[in-house]
Every structure is written in structure tokens, then in C-alpha cells.
Short mmCIF file of C-alpha atoms in Angstrom, two decimals:
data_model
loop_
_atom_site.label_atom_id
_atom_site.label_comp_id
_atom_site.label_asym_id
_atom_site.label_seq_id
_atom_site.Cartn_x
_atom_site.Cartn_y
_atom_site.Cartn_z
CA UNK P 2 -17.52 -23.93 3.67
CA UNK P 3 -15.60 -24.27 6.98
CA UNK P 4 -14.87 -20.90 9.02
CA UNK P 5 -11.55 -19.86 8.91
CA UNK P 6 -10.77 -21.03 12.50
CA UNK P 7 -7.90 -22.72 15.00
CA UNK P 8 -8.34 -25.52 17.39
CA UNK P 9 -5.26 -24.36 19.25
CA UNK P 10 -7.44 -21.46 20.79
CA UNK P 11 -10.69 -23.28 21.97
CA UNK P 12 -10.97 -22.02 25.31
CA UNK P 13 -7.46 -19.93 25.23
CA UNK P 14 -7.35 -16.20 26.62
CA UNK P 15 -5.93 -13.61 23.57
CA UNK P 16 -5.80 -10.06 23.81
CA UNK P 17 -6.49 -7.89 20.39
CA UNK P 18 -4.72 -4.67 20.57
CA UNK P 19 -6.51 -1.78 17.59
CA UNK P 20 -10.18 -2.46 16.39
CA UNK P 21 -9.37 -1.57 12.61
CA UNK P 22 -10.02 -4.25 9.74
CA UNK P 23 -7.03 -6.45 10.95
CA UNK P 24 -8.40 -6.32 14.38
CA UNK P 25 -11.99 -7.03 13.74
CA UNK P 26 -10.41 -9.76 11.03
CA UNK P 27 -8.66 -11.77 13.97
CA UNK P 28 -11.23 -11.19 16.47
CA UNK P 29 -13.92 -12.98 13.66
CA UNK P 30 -11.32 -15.83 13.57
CA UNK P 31 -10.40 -16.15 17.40
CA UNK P 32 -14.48 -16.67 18.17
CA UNK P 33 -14.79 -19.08 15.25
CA UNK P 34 -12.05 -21.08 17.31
CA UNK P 35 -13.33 -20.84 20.69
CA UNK P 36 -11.35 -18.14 22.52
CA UNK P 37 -11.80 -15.80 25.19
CA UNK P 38 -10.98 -12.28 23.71
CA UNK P 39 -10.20 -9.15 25.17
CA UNK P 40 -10.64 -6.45 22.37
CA UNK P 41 -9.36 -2.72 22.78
CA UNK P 42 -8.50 0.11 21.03
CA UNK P 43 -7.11 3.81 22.37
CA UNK P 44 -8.81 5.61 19.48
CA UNK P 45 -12.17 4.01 18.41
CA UNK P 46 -15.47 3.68 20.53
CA UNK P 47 -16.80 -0.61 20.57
CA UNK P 48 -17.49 -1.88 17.30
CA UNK P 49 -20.83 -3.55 16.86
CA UNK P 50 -19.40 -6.73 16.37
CA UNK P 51 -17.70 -6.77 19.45
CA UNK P 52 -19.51 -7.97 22.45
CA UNK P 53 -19.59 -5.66 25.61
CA UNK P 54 -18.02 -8.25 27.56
CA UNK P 55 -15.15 -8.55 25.08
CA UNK P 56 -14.46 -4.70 24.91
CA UNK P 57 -11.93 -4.32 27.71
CA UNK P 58 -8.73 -1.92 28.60
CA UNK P 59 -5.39 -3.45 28.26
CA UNK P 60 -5.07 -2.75 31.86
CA UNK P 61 -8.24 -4.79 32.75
CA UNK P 62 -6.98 -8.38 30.55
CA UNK P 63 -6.34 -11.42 32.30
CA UNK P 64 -2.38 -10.73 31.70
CA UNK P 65 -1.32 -13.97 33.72
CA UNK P 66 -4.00 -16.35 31.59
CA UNK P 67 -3.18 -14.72 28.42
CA UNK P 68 -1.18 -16.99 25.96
CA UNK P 69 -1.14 -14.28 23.21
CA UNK P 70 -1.97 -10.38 21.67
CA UNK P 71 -2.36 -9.64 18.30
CA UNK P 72 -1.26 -6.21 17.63
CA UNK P 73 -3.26 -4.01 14.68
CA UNK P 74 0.07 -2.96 12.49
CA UNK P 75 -0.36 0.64 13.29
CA UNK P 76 1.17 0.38 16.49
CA UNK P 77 4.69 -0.31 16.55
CA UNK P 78 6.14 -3.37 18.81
CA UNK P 79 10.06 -2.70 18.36
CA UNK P 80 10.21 1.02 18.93
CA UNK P 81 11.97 2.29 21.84
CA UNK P 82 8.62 4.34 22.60
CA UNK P 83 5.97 1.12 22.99
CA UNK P 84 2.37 0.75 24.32
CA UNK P 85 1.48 0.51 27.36
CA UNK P 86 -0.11 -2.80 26.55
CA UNK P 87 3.16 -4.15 24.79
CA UNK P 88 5.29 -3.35 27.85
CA UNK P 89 2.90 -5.63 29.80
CA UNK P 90 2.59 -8.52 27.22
CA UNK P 91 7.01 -8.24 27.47
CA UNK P 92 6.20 -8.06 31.74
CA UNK P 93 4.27 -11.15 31.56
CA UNK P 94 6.04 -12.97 28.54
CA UNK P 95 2.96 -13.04 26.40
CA UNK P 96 3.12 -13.67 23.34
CA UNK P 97 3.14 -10.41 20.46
CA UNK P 98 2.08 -11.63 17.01
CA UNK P 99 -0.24 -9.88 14.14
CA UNK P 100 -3.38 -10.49 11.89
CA UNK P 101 -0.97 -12.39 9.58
CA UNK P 102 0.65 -14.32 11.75
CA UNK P 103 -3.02 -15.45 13.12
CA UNK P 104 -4.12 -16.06 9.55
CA UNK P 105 -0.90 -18.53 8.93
CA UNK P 106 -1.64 -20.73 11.96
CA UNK P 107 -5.15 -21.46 9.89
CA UNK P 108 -2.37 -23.72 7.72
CA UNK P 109 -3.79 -22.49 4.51
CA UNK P 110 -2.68 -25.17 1.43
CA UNK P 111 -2.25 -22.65 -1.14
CA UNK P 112 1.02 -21.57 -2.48
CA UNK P 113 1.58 -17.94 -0.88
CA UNK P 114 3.24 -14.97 -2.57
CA UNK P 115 4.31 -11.73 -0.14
CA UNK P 116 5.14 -8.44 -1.93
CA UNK P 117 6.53 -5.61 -0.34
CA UNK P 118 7.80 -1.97 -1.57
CA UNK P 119 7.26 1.80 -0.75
CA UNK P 120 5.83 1.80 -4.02
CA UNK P 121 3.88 -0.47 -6.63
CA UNK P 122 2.66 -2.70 -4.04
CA UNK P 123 -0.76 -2.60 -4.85
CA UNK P 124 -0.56 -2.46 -8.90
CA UNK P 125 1.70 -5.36 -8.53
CA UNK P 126 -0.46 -7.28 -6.75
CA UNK P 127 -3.26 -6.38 -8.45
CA UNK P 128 -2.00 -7.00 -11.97
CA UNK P 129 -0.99 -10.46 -11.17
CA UNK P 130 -4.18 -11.26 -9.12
CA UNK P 131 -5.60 -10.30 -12.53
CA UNK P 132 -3.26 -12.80 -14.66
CA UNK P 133 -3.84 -15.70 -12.73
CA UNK P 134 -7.57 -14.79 -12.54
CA UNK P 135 -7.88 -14.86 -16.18
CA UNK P 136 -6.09 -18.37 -16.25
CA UNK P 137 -8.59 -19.69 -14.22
CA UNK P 138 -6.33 -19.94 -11.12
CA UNK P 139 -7.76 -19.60 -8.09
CA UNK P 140 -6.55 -16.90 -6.05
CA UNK P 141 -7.13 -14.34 -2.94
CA UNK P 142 -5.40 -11.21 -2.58
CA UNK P 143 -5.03 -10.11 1.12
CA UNK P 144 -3.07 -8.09 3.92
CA UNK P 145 -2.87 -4.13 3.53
CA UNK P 146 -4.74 -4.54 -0.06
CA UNK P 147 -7.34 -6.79 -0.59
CA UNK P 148 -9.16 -8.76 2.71
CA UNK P 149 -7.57 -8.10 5.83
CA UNK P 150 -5.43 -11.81 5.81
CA UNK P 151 -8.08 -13.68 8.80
CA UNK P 152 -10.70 -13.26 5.80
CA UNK P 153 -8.96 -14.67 3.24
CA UNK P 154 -10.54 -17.92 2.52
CA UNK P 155 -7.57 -20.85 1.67
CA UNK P 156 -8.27 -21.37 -2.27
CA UNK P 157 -6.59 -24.69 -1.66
CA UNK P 158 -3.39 -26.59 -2.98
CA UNK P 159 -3.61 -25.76 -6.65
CA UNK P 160 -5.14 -22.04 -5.51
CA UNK P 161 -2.54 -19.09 -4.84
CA UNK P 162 -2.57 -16.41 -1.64
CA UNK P 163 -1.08 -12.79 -2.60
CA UNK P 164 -0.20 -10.88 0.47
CA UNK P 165 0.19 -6.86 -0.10
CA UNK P 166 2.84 -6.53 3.10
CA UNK P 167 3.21 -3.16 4.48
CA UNK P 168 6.29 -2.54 6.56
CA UNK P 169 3.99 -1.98 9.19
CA UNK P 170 2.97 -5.60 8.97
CA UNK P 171 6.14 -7.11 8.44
CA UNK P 172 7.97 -5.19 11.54
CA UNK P 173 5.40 -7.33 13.86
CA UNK P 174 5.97 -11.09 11.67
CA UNK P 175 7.22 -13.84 13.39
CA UNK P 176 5.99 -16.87 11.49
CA UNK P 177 4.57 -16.10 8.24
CA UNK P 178 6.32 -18.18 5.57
CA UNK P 179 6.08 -17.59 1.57
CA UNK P 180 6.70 -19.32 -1.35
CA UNK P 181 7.91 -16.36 -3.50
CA UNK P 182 8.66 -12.73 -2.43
CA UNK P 183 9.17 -9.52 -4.16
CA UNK P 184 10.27 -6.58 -3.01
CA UNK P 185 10.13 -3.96 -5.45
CA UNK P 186 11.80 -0.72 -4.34
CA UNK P 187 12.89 0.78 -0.70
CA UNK P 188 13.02 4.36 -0.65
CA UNK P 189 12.24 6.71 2.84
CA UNK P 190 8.84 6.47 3.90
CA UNK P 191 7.28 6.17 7.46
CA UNK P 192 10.15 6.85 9.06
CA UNK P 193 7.92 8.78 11.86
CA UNK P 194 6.34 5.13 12.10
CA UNK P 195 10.32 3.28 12.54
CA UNK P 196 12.44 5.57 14.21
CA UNK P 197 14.94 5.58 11.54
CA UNK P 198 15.71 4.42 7.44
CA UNK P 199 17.42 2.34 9.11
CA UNK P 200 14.80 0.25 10.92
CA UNK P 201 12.45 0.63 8.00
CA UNK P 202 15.56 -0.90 5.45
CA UNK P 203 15.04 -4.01 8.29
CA UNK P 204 11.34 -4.13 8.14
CA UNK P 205 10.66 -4.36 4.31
CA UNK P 206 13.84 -7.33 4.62
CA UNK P 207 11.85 -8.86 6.98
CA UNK P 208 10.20 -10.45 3.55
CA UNK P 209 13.24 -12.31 2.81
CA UNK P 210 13.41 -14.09 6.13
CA UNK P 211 9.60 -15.28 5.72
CA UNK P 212 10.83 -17.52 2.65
CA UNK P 213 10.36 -20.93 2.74
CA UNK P 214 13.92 -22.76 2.00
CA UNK P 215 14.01 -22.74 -1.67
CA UNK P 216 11.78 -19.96 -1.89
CA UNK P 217 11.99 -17.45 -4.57
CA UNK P 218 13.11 -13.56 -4.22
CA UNK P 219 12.10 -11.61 -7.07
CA UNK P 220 13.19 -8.29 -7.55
CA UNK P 221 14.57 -5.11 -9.98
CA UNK P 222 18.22 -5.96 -11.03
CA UNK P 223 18.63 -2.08 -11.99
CA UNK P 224 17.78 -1.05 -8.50
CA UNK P 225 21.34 -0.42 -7.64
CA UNK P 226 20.41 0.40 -3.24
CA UNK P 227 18.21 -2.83 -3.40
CA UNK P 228 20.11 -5.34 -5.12
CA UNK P 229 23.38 -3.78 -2.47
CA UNK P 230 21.42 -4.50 0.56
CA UNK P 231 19.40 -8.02 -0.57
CA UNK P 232 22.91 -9.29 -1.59
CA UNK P 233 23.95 -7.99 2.12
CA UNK P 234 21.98 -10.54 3.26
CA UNK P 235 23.57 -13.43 2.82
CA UNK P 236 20.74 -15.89 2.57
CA UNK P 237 22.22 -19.00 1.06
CA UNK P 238 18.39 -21.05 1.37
CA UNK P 239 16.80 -18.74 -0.97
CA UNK P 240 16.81 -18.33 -4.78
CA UNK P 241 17.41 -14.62 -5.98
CA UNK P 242 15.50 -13.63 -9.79
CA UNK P 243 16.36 -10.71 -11.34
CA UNK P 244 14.23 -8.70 -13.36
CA UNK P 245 14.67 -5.57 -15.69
CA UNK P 246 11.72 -3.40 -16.93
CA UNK P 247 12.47 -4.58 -20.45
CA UNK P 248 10.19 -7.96 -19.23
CA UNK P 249 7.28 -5.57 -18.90
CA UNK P 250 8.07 -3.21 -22.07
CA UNK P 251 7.26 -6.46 -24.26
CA UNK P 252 4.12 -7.16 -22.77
CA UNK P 253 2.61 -3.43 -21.89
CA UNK P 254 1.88 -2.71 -25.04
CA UNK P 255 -0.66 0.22 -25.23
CA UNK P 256 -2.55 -0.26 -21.79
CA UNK P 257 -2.75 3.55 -20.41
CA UNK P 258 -3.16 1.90 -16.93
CA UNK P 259 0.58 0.65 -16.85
CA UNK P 260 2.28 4.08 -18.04
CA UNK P 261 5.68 5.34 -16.99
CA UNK P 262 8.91 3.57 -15.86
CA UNK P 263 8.00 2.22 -12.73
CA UNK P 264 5.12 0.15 -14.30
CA UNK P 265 7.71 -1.56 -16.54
CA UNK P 266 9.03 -2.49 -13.35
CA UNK P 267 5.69 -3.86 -11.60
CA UNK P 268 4.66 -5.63 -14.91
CA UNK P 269 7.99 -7.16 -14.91
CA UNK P 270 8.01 -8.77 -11.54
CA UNK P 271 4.19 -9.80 -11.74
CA UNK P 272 4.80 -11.85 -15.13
CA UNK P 273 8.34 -13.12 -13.55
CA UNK P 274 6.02 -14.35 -10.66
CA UNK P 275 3.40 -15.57 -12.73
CA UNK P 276 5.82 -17.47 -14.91
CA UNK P 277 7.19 -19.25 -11.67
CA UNK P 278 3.74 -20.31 -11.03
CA UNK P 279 3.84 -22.10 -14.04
CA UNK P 280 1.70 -19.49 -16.70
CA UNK P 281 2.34 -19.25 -20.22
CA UNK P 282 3.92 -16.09 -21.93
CA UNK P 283 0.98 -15.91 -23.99
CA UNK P 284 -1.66 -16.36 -21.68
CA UNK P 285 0.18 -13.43 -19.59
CA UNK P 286 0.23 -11.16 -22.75
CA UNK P 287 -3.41 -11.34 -22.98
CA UNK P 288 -4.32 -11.12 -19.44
CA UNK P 289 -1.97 -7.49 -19.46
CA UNK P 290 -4.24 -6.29 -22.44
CA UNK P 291 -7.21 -6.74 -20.26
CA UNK P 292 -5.44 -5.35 -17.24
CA UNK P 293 -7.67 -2.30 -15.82
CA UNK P 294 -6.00 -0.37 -13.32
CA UNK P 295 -6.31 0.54 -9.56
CA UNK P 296 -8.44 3.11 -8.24
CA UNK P 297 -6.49 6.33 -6.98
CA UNK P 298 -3.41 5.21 -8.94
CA UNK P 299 -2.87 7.23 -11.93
CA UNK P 300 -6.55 6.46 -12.94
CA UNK P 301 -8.22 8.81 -15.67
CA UNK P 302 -10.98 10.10 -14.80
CA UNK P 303 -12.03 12.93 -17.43
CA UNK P 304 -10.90 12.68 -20.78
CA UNK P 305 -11.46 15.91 -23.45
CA UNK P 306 -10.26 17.14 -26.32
CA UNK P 307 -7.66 19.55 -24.93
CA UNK P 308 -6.72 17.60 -21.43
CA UNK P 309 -7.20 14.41 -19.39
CA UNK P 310 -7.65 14.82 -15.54
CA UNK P 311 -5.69 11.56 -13.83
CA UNK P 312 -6.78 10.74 -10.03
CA UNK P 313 -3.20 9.59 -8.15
CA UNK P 314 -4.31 10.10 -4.88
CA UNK P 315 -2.74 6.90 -3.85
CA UNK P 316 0.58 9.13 -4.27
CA UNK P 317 1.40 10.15 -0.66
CA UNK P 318 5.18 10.71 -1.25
CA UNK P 319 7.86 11.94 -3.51
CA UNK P 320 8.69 9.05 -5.40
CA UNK P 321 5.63 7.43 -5.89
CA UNK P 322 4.63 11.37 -7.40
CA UNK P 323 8.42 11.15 -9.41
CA UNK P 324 6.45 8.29 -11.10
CA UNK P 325 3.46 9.60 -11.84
CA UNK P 326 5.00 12.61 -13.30
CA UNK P 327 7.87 11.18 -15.12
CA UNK P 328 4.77 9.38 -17.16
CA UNK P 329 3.08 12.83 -18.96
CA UNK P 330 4.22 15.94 -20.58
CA UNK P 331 2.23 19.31 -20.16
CA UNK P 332 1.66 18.81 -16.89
CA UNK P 333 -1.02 20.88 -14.62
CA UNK P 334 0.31 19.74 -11.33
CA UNK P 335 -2.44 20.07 -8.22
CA UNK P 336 0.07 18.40 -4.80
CA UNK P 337 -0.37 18.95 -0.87
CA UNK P 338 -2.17 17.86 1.86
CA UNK P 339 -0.06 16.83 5.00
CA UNK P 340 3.43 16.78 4.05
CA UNK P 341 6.19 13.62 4.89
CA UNK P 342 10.17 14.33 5.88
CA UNK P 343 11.27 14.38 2.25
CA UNK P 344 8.87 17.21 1.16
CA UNK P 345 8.24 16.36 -2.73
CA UNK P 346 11.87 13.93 -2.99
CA UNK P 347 12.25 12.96 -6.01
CA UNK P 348 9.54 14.68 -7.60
CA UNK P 349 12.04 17.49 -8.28
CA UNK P 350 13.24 16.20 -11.03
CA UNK P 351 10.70 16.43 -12.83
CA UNK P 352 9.61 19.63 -12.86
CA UNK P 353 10.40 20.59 -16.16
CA UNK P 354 7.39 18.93 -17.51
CA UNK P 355 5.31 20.81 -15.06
CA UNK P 356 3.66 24.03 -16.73
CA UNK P 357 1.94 25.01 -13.75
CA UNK P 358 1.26 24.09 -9.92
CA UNK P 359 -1.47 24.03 -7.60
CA UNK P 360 -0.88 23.72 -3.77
CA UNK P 361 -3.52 22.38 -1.28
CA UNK P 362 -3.70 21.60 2.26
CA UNK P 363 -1.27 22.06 5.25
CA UNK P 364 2.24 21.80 2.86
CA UNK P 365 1.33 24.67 0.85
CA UNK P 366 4.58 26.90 2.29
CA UNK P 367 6.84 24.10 2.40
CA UNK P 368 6.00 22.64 -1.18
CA UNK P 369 5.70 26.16 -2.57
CA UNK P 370 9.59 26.88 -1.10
CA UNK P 371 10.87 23.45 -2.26
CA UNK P 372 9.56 24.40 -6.10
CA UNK P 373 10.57 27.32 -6.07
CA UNK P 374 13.97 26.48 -4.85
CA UNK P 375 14.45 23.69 -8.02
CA UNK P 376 12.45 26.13 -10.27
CA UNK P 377 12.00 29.18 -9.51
CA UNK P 378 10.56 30.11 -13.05
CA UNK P 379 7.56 27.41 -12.49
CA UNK P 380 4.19 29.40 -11.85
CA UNK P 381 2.45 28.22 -8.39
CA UNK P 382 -0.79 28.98 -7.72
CA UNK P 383 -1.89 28.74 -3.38
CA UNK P 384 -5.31 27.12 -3.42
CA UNK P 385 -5.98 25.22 -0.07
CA UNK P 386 -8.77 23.40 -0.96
CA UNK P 387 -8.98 20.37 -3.97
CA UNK P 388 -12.03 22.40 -5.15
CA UNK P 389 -10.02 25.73 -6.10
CA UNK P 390 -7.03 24.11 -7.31
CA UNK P 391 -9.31 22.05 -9.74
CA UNK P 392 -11.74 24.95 -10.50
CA UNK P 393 -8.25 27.26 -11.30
CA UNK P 394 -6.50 24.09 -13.07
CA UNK P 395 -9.07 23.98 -15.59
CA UNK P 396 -8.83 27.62 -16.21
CA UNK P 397 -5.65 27.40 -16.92
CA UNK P 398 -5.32 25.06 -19.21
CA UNK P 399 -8.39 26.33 -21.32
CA UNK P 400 -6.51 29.53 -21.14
CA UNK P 401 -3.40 27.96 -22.33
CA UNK P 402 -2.17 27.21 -26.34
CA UNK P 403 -1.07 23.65 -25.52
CA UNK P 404 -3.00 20.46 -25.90
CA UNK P 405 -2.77 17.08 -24.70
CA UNK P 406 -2.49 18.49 -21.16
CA UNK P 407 -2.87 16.69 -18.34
CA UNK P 408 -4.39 17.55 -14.66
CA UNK P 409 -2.44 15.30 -12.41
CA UNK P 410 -3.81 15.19 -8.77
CA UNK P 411 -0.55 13.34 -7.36
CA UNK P 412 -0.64 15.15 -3.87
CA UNK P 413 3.13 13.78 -3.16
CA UNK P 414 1.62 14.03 0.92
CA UNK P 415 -0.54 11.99 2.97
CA UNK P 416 -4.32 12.88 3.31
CA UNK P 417 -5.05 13.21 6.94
CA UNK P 418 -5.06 17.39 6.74
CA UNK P 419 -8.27 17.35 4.98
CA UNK P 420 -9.42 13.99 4.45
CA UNK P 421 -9.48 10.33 6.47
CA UNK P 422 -7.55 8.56 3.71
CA UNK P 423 -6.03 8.79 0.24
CA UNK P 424 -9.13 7.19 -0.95
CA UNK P 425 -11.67 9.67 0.43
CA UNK P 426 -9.66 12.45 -0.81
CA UNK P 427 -9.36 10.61 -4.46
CA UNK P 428 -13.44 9.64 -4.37
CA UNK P 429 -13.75 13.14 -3.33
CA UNK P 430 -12.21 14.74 -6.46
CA UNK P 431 -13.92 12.16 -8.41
CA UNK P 432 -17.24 13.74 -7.17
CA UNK P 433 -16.05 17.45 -7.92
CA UNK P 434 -15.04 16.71 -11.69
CA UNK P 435 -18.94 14.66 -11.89
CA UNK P 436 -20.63 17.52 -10.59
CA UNK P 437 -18.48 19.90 -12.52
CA UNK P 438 -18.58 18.55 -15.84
CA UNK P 439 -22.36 17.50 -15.79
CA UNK P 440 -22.65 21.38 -15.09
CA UNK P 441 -20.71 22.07 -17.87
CA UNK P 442 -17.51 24.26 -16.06
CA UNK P 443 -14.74 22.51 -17.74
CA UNK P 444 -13.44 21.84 -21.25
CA UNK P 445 -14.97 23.51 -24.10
#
């Protein structure tokens, strides 16, 4: 198979700004075409793959020969506060793109579907990577889930691309262009990363200008804020496509993986999608059946008699928690780590079905004044670490009368207090409940 590569930059000068997947991804790309790179990151020591003539600071490039950088989407290129390297590449009129950006100069041949959201990207994109997978359609999932989008390798014209699009990513997009978009829901998150709602409102509708004319927008018709602001937009070129979750209620059936309200939603816009690429209803209905869900996304990982524990580490903020606990009843709620500007949000209202809560990490304080504030009757317990809160959650609910409880880990915070990502922190509860149930601590 050919190498992802781009004749355009045989013997060009580009600087890559962040040595993280994306930035190792278009590095790999730029020396399959021929470039001259100048790699650097403020935070990480050389990567092996990185040559030691390659590994240069900013301040060092070749800033009149340079005809581009591609910025990792972690640092910000419209902020009022920029990089260092930025300001230069505005001094010298280089060229800013990103990873995807790179990846769409490859001129890939598939058809290419972006989704965006604060929450449900990656169950969205999942589930219908899975439905066109199981109707033999070739198909890559890439961007912030999935390959970082220089790795994806172009399934070809009949073949389909799904790009997970962070706002991170889209904030730094200049020529991307999609066949269909989604956006599923905008609610604050990241607003330490834009400045303001504001600017983050503009980033996620950054989606709607990638669309090819003709292109498709799919998104939730009950979504009263989204549908105001996409109708804002004016955007005569593109088709709009309403969905409702009652789409996804038909199909759902009993998969546990797709629980709760906001996975009507999800389902919904992945068989709308899916439809548009030209799959049958009932070839969707059986490809949902089969549908296993994502890691660290309301993913059971201990099932007894008396409880389930559910890993929803993937839950770094109040809605995407709201969710999780809008989907269970007896509810033994274990939240923290490093909290965002809206505390637990929407999670508030929910905390009737909570029986009892237990508070890790650096928001234990501020999530234990919030509770207590929307119910003050609701027992918390202080734990600090994910071992204690698990070790007293299990207590409790063996102590308890009910059954059919649930231990939700849905930390409604990010992870970086205690762990280096919501994935470390989920894999390491998974380890906990292993060695604690092959020692026999938990349910009778």
C-alpha cells in the first residue's frame, strides 16, 4: 500500500509545533513526502522517532524558508494569549494549519463524516463505525478518537472516513471539508482552553463551515440552544436533518451499552447518518444489537447479585455525569478529581436518585458544598483516593436493604489531580475491583 504522503512538500521546510499523537502523526506523513521538518514541543523530551537533527526550538526554525506549521490542537492559535511560535509564524506570514488539515491535502476518495459535541462524540462515532462495519463497508475512524487523522489510511471511494472533532481541532481548521456533519450537543466545557462560551459556541460551528455544498447537518431537533444557534447561521449551501431520540428508542432495544436519554440521542443521529449513506433499517437494527460499548463510558465492569459497578471515567463534566446518572436508580455515587468552572452542572438534578456519595481528589470541598447546597439530606462520604471511596462504596451498599444498586464512578471532573488521563484513572479502577473481587472483599 502507498504511504500516506504529499508531493506538494518534497523538499519544503514545515515546522510541527507539540510532539503528541497528532504531532508524531504529521511528522510520519511530512517525511513520507520529502520535507524538511523542524519538530518541537515545550513539555516533552525528543521522541524516538524524531531525528536529532529534526528536534529544534521554535526560535531556532528556518522562519523565512518555512511555507507552513502544524499546530498539535492543545495549543490554541486564536486566543489573545498565543505561543511564542504562533506570534512568529503571524511575523513571517507562515502558514498555521493542523494534523487534519495535513491529512486532507492527502485527497483521500472516501466519503468523510465530522462529528462534534461536548458529549457523545465518541459513542456516536463508535456505534456507527460499528454499523457500517457490520455491512461490510469499509471504514476508518480518526481525529481525537480513533488514529490520529495522518494515519488514517483512505478506504477509497466506496469506503467512509469518521472524524471524532474536538473543539480543539476545529478552532485550528482551515480546509477540511465533509460530506455529513453532526453536532450533537454544545454545553460549557473548556472554556479555560477558549477564553469564553462564546468562542467555544464558534469552534464546535466551525463543523458547519467544513461542509461540502450540499452537505448534510445532522443534529437533535429537541435541543432547543442548538437548533437556535445552527439556524443563526444562515447557511443556505447546506442541508439541515433533524432527529429526535424516538429514532434510537426503536432500534435500542435492550443493549445495556446504549442506556439513558442521551444515547437515544447518539443512536439516533448514527442510524440518521448511516441511512444517508445508503444502509438499510434492518441491517442497522441488527448491527445496534451487536453494538458493545466504549471503554470508560458507562461500561460495567462487576456485576452481582445485589449491585453492578459501571466505569464512566470518560465523564469529566457535569452533563456528561447528568447522563450517566439520569440512566440508574439506587445510585452509590463515587465523583472528583480536578474540578471544571461548572462544578457538577447539571448533575444536580439528579441527585435524588443518589443514596450516597463518595468524593475523591482535589474537588472534594467544592463538590461536597455544591451537594450539599441542592441536598443537604444526601450522605457524603470524603475519601481522596479511588481506592477508599470504592473499598467504603461497597460497604455501603452490602450494609444497605436495597438491591439493584449501582456503583457509578462518573467523576463529573477531569483526571489530571491524580491520574494522566480519564483512561488511566478508568483502567486504574478496573484493576482495584480485579484485585478486589478475586480476593473476595466485595459482594456476598
Amino acid at each position: 500500500k502507498l504511504k500516506n504522503n504529499i508531493a506538494y512538500y518534497r523538499d519544503k521546510y514545515v515546522g510541527i509545533l507539540g510532539a503528541g499523537k497528532s504531532g508524531l502523526a504529521a511528522a510520519k506523513i511530512l517525511i513520507n513526502s520529502n520535507a524538511n521538518i523542524f519538530v518541537f514541543d515545550d513539555h516533552y523530551p525528543r521522541p524516538v522517532s524524531i531525528k536529532k537533527s529534526n528536534w529544534q526550538n521554535y526560535k531556532l526554525w528556518p522562519w523565512e524558508n518555512l511555507i507552513s506549521i502544524v499546530v498539535s490542537p492543545s495549543i490554541p492559535t486564536n486566543n489573545r494569549l498565543k505561543h511564542e511560535a504562533i506570534k512568529l509564524a503571524i511575523k513571517h506570514k507562515v502558514k498555521i494549519i493542523n494534523e487534519i488539515d495535513l491529512f486532507f491535502e492527502t485527497k483521500p476518495r472516501a466519503k468523510i463524516v465530522g462529528i462534534t459535541g461536548t458529549n457523545g462524540k465518541s459513542t456516536t462515532v463508535s456505534l456507527l463505525h460499528h454499523i457500517l462495519n457490520f455491512n461490510n463497508i469499509k471504514c476508518e475512524i480518526g481525529g481525537n478518537f480513533g488514529y490520529p487523522a495522518c494515519l488514517i489510511k483512505d478506504p477509497g471511494h466506496e469506503g467512509v472516513i469518521i472524524l471524532e472533532l474536538s473543539s480543539y481541532q476545529l478552532d485550528g481548521i482551515k480546509n477540511l471539508k465533509l460530506d455529513i456533519a453532526s453536532i450533537i450537543n454544545i454545553t460549557p466545557d473548556h472554556i479555560d482552553f477558549h477564553e469564553t462560551f462564546d468562542k467555544y459556541i464558534s469552534s464546535k460551528l466551525k463543523i458547519i463551515s467544513c461542509l461540502n455544498i450540499n452537505g448534510v447537518l445532522v443534529f437533535n431537533k429537541n435541543d432547543k440552544f442548538l437548533k437556535e444557534i445552527i439556524q443563526s447561521q444562515k447557511n443556505t449551501s447546506i442541508k439541515l436533518l433533524e432527529v429526535d431520540k424516538s429514532t434510537g428508542n426503536e432500534f435500542i432495544n435492550d443493549n445495556n451499552f446504549l442506556k439513558g436519554n442521551h444515547n437515544s440521542i447518539n443512536t439516533s443521529i448514527a442510524i440518521t447518518i448511516a441511512k444517508k449513506l445508503n444502509i438499510q433499517e434492518s441491517t442497522i437494527k441488527s448491527a445496534i444489537d451487536s453494538f458493545v460499548g466504549l471503554p470508560h463510558r458507562m461500561e460495567p465492569i462487576h456485576i452481582s447479585k445485589k449491585f453492578k459497578i459501571i466505569n464512566d471515567s470518560k465523564s469529566t463534566n457535569g452533563e456528561s455525569t447528568s447522563a450517566a446518572l439520569s440512566s440508574f436508580d439506587n445510585i452509590f455515587w463515587i465523583a472528583g478529581g480536578e474540578p471544571k468552572s461548572d462544578g457538577i452542572g447539571q448533575a444536580k438534578k439528579y441527585l435524588s436518585k443518589v443514596n450516597e456519595v463518595f468524593l475523591i481528589g482535589k474537588s472534594t470541598s467544592y463538590f461536597e458544598n455544591e451537594i450539599r447546597k441542592s441536598a443537604p439530606k444526601l450522605k457524603v462520604n470524603i475519601c481522596f483516593t479511588l481506592d477508599k471511596a470504592i473499598q467504603d462504596a461497597i460497604e455501603s451498599v452490602n450494609r444497605s436493604k436495597l438491591n439493584n444498586c449501582i456503583i457509578l464512578f462518573s467523576p463529573s471532573a477531569a483526571s489530571f489531580d491524580q491520574f494522566k488521563n480519564y483512561e488511566d484513572r478508568g483502567n486504574y479502577l478496573k484493576k482495584i475491583i480485579k484485585r478486589k473481587f478475586n480476593v473476595g472483599v466485595a459482594s456476598k
